[in-house]
Amino acid sequence: FKMDPCEGDLKRLFVSARCTGVPGIWTDKSSGLHDYSYIRNPLLLTDGRVIVVDGNRVFALNPDVFGSYTNGTWSELAHMPSGDSPIYFASAVLPDGNVIISGGEYNNAGNYDRTILYNPLTNTWSDIPKPSFATSISDAPSILQPNGQFSWGCARPHLPWGPC
C-alpha cells in the first residue's frame, strides 16, 4: 500500500498486485471510498482488511474471495468516539488484533492526548487512560515492539518514550 500526496495532504490510496517477482501495477482504490477527503494511516488488520481513517470516519478495504485488494470493496466501520477527528496520530495493530490510536494533531475537539482502542470483532471503540507522565501525545511517532508493547515518543527531548 502507498499513499499519494495531493495538495499537501494524503487523498489517495494505492494498492499493488501480490509480489510475483515482477513489479506490480499500482491501482488507485480511493475512488471506492464514499466522499473521502483525507485518508490517513492505512493499517493491515489481522483478518486481512485494511482500514483507513478520514476525519472521525473509519473505512475498511475488504479483499475479494481471492485475496485481491485491487478487486476489493470498501465498507464503513464504526465512527471514532464523539469529538475525535485526529490527523497525524500514533497507531498500530496490536497482537490481539485490536487497533490503538493515540493523540492526533489538529484534533477537532482538542483531544491531542486521547488514546482509543478499536475492536474489529465488535466494531466498537473504547477509551484507554493515558499514562500520568504524558503531557502531549499529539502527532508522536510510534512503534509496536517485538514483545507486543505499543510505545510512542515525543518531539520534546525532555519527555521519555512511553508505553501505553
PDB file of C-alpha atoms in Angstrom, residues 12-87:
ATOM      1  CA  ARG A  12      -5.467   8.690  -2.447  1.00  0.00           C
ATOM      2  CA  LEU A  13      -4.680   5.101  -1.527  1.00  0.00           C
ATOM      3  CA  PHE A  14      -2.967   2.799  -3.997  1.00  0.00           C
ATOM      4  CA  VAL A  15      -2.676  -0.978  -3.867  1.00  0.00           C
ATOM      5  CA  SER A  16      -0.353  -3.253  -5.789  1.00  0.00           C
ATOM      6  CA  ALA A  17      -0.677  -6.780  -7.097  1.00  0.00           C
ATOM      7  CA  ARG A  18       0.872  -9.518  -4.970  1.00  0.00           C
ATOM      8  CA  CYS A  19       4.615  -9.841  -5.254  1.00  0.00           C
ATOM      9  CA  THR A  20       5.397 -12.278  -8.051  1.00  0.00           C
ATOM     10  CA  GLY A  21       8.984 -11.252  -8.664  1.00  0.00           C
ATOM     11  CA  VAL A  22       7.710  -8.870 -11.337  1.00  0.00           C
ATOM     12  CA  PRO A  23       6.983  -5.235 -10.471  1.00  0.00           C
ATOM     13  CA  GLY A  24       3.313  -4.809  -9.643  1.00  0.00           C
ATOM     14  CA  ILE A  25       0.910  -2.306 -11.101  1.00  0.00           C
ATOM     15  CA  TRP A  26      -0.391   0.288  -8.667  1.00  0.00           C
ATOM     16  CA  THR A  27      -4.165   0.793  -8.690  1.00  0.00           C
ATOM     17  CA  ASP A  28      -5.954   3.757  -7.135  1.00  0.00           C
ATOM     18  CA  LYS A  29      -8.572   2.442  -4.686  1.00  0.00           C
ATOM     19  CA  SER A  30      -9.598   5.847  -3.307  1.00  0.00           C
ATOM     20  CA  SER A  31     -12.500   6.146  -5.727  1.00  0.00           C
ATOM     21  CA  GLY A  32     -14.262   3.347  -3.859  1.00  0.00           C
ATOM     22  CA  LEU A  33     -14.464   5.475  -0.742  1.00  0.00           C
ATOM     23  CA  HIS A  34     -17.653   7.439  -0.194  1.00  0.00           C
ATOM     24  CA  ASP A  35     -16.938  11.178  -0.183  1.00  0.00           C
ATOM     25  CA  TYR A  36     -13.401  10.840   1.178  1.00  0.00           C
ATOM     26  CA  SER A  37     -11.381  13.949   1.887  1.00  0.00           C
ATOM     27  CA  TYR A  38      -8.143  12.997   3.677  1.00  0.00           C
ATOM     28  CA  ILE A  39      -7.458   9.345   4.302  1.00  0.00           C
ATOM     29  CA  ARG A  40      -4.886   8.516   6.968  1.00  0.00           C
ATOM     30  CA  ASN A  41      -2.688   5.747   8.335  1.00  0.00           C
ATOM     31  CA  PRO A  42      -3.594   2.588   6.413  1.00  0.00           C
ATOM     32  CA  LEU A  43      -3.336  -0.374   8.776  1.00  0.00           C
ATOM     33  CA  LEU A  44      -3.492  -4.065   7.848  1.00  0.00           C
ATOM     34  CA  LEU A  45      -5.778  -5.881  10.285  1.00  0.00           C
ATOM     35  CA  THR A  46      -5.150  -9.474  11.312  1.00  0.00           C
ATOM     36  CA  ASP A  47      -8.223 -10.580   9.320  1.00  0.00           C
ATOM     37  CA  GLY A  48      -6.778  -9.165   6.071  1.00  0.00           C
ATOM     38  CA  ARG A  49      -8.809  -5.955   5.870  1.00  0.00           C
ATOM     39  CA  VAL A  50      -7.032  -2.614   5.525  1.00  0.00           C
ATOM     40  CA  ILE A  51      -8.503   0.271   7.496  1.00  0.00           C
ATOM     41  CA  VAL A  52      -8.052   3.984   6.889  1.00  0.00           C
ATOM     42  CA  VAL A  53      -9.251   6.992   8.861  1.00  0.00           C
ATOM     43  CA  ASP A  54     -10.959  10.019   7.293  1.00  0.00           C
ATOM     44  CA  GLY A  55     -11.851  12.560   9.974  1.00  0.00           C
ATOM     45  CA  ASN A  56     -13.818  10.581  12.553  1.00  0.00           C
ATOM     46  CA  ARG A  57     -14.970   8.079   9.926  1.00  0.00           C
ATOM     47  CA  VAL A  58     -13.192   4.752   9.500  1.00  0.00           C
ATOM     48  CA  PHE A  59     -13.301   2.598   6.370  1.00  0.00           C
ATOM     49  CA  ALA A  60     -12.137  -0.932   5.595  1.00  0.00           C
ATOM     50  CA  LEU A  61     -10.841  -2.180   2.274  1.00  0.00           C
ATOM     51  CA  ASN A  62     -12.048  -5.776   2.100  1.00  0.00           C
ATOM     52  CA  PRO A  63     -10.155  -8.093  -0.252  1.00  0.00           C
ATOM     53  CA  ASP A  64     -12.203 -10.206  -2.632  1.00  0.00           C
ATOM     54  CA  VAL A  65     -12.548 -14.002  -2.177  1.00  0.00           C
ATOM     55  CA  PHE A  66      -9.167 -14.477  -3.873  1.00  0.00           C
ATOM     56  CA  GLY A  67      -7.385 -12.034  -1.546  1.00  0.00           C
ATOM     57  CA  SER A  68      -7.171  -9.234  -4.111  1.00  0.00           C
ATOM     58  CA  TYR A  69      -7.313  -5.684  -2.787  1.00  0.00           C
ATOM     59  CA  THR A  70      -7.414  -4.366  -6.343  1.00  0.00           C
ATOM     60  CA  ASN A  71     -10.823  -6.038  -6.734  1.00  0.00           C
ATOM     61  CA  GLY A  72     -11.752  -5.446  -3.112  1.00  0.00           C
ATOM     62  CA  THR A  73     -14.586  -3.294  -1.813  1.00  0.00           C
ATOM     63  CA  TRP A  74     -14.866  -0.559   0.810  1.00  0.00           C
ATOM     64  CA  SER A  75     -17.147  -0.650   3.834  1.00  0.00           C
ATOM     65  CA  GLU A  76     -17.661   1.916   6.572  1.00  0.00           C
ATOM     66  CA  LEU A  77     -16.897   0.907  10.147  1.00  0.00           C
ATOM     67  CA  ALA A  78     -17.962   2.446  13.453  1.00  0.00           C
ATOM     68  CA  HIS A  79     -17.133   6.149  13.746  1.00  0.00           C
ATOM     69  CA  MET A  80     -14.492   7.185  16.251  1.00  0.00           C
ATOM     70  CA  PRO A  81     -15.821   8.387  19.622  1.00  0.00           C
ATOM     71  CA  SER A  82     -17.563  11.748  19.688  1.00  0.00           C
ATOM     72  CA  GLY A  83     -15.164  14.644  19.410  1.00  0.00           C
ATOM     73  CA  ASP A  84     -12.366  12.634  17.811  1.00  0.00           C
ATOM     74  CA  SER A  85     -11.162  13.504  14.339  1.00  0.00           C
ATOM     75  CA  PRO A  86      -7.380  13.174  14.650  1.00  0.00           C
ATOM     76  CA  ILE A  87      -4.824  13.964  11.997  1.00  0.00           C
TER      77      ILE A  87
END
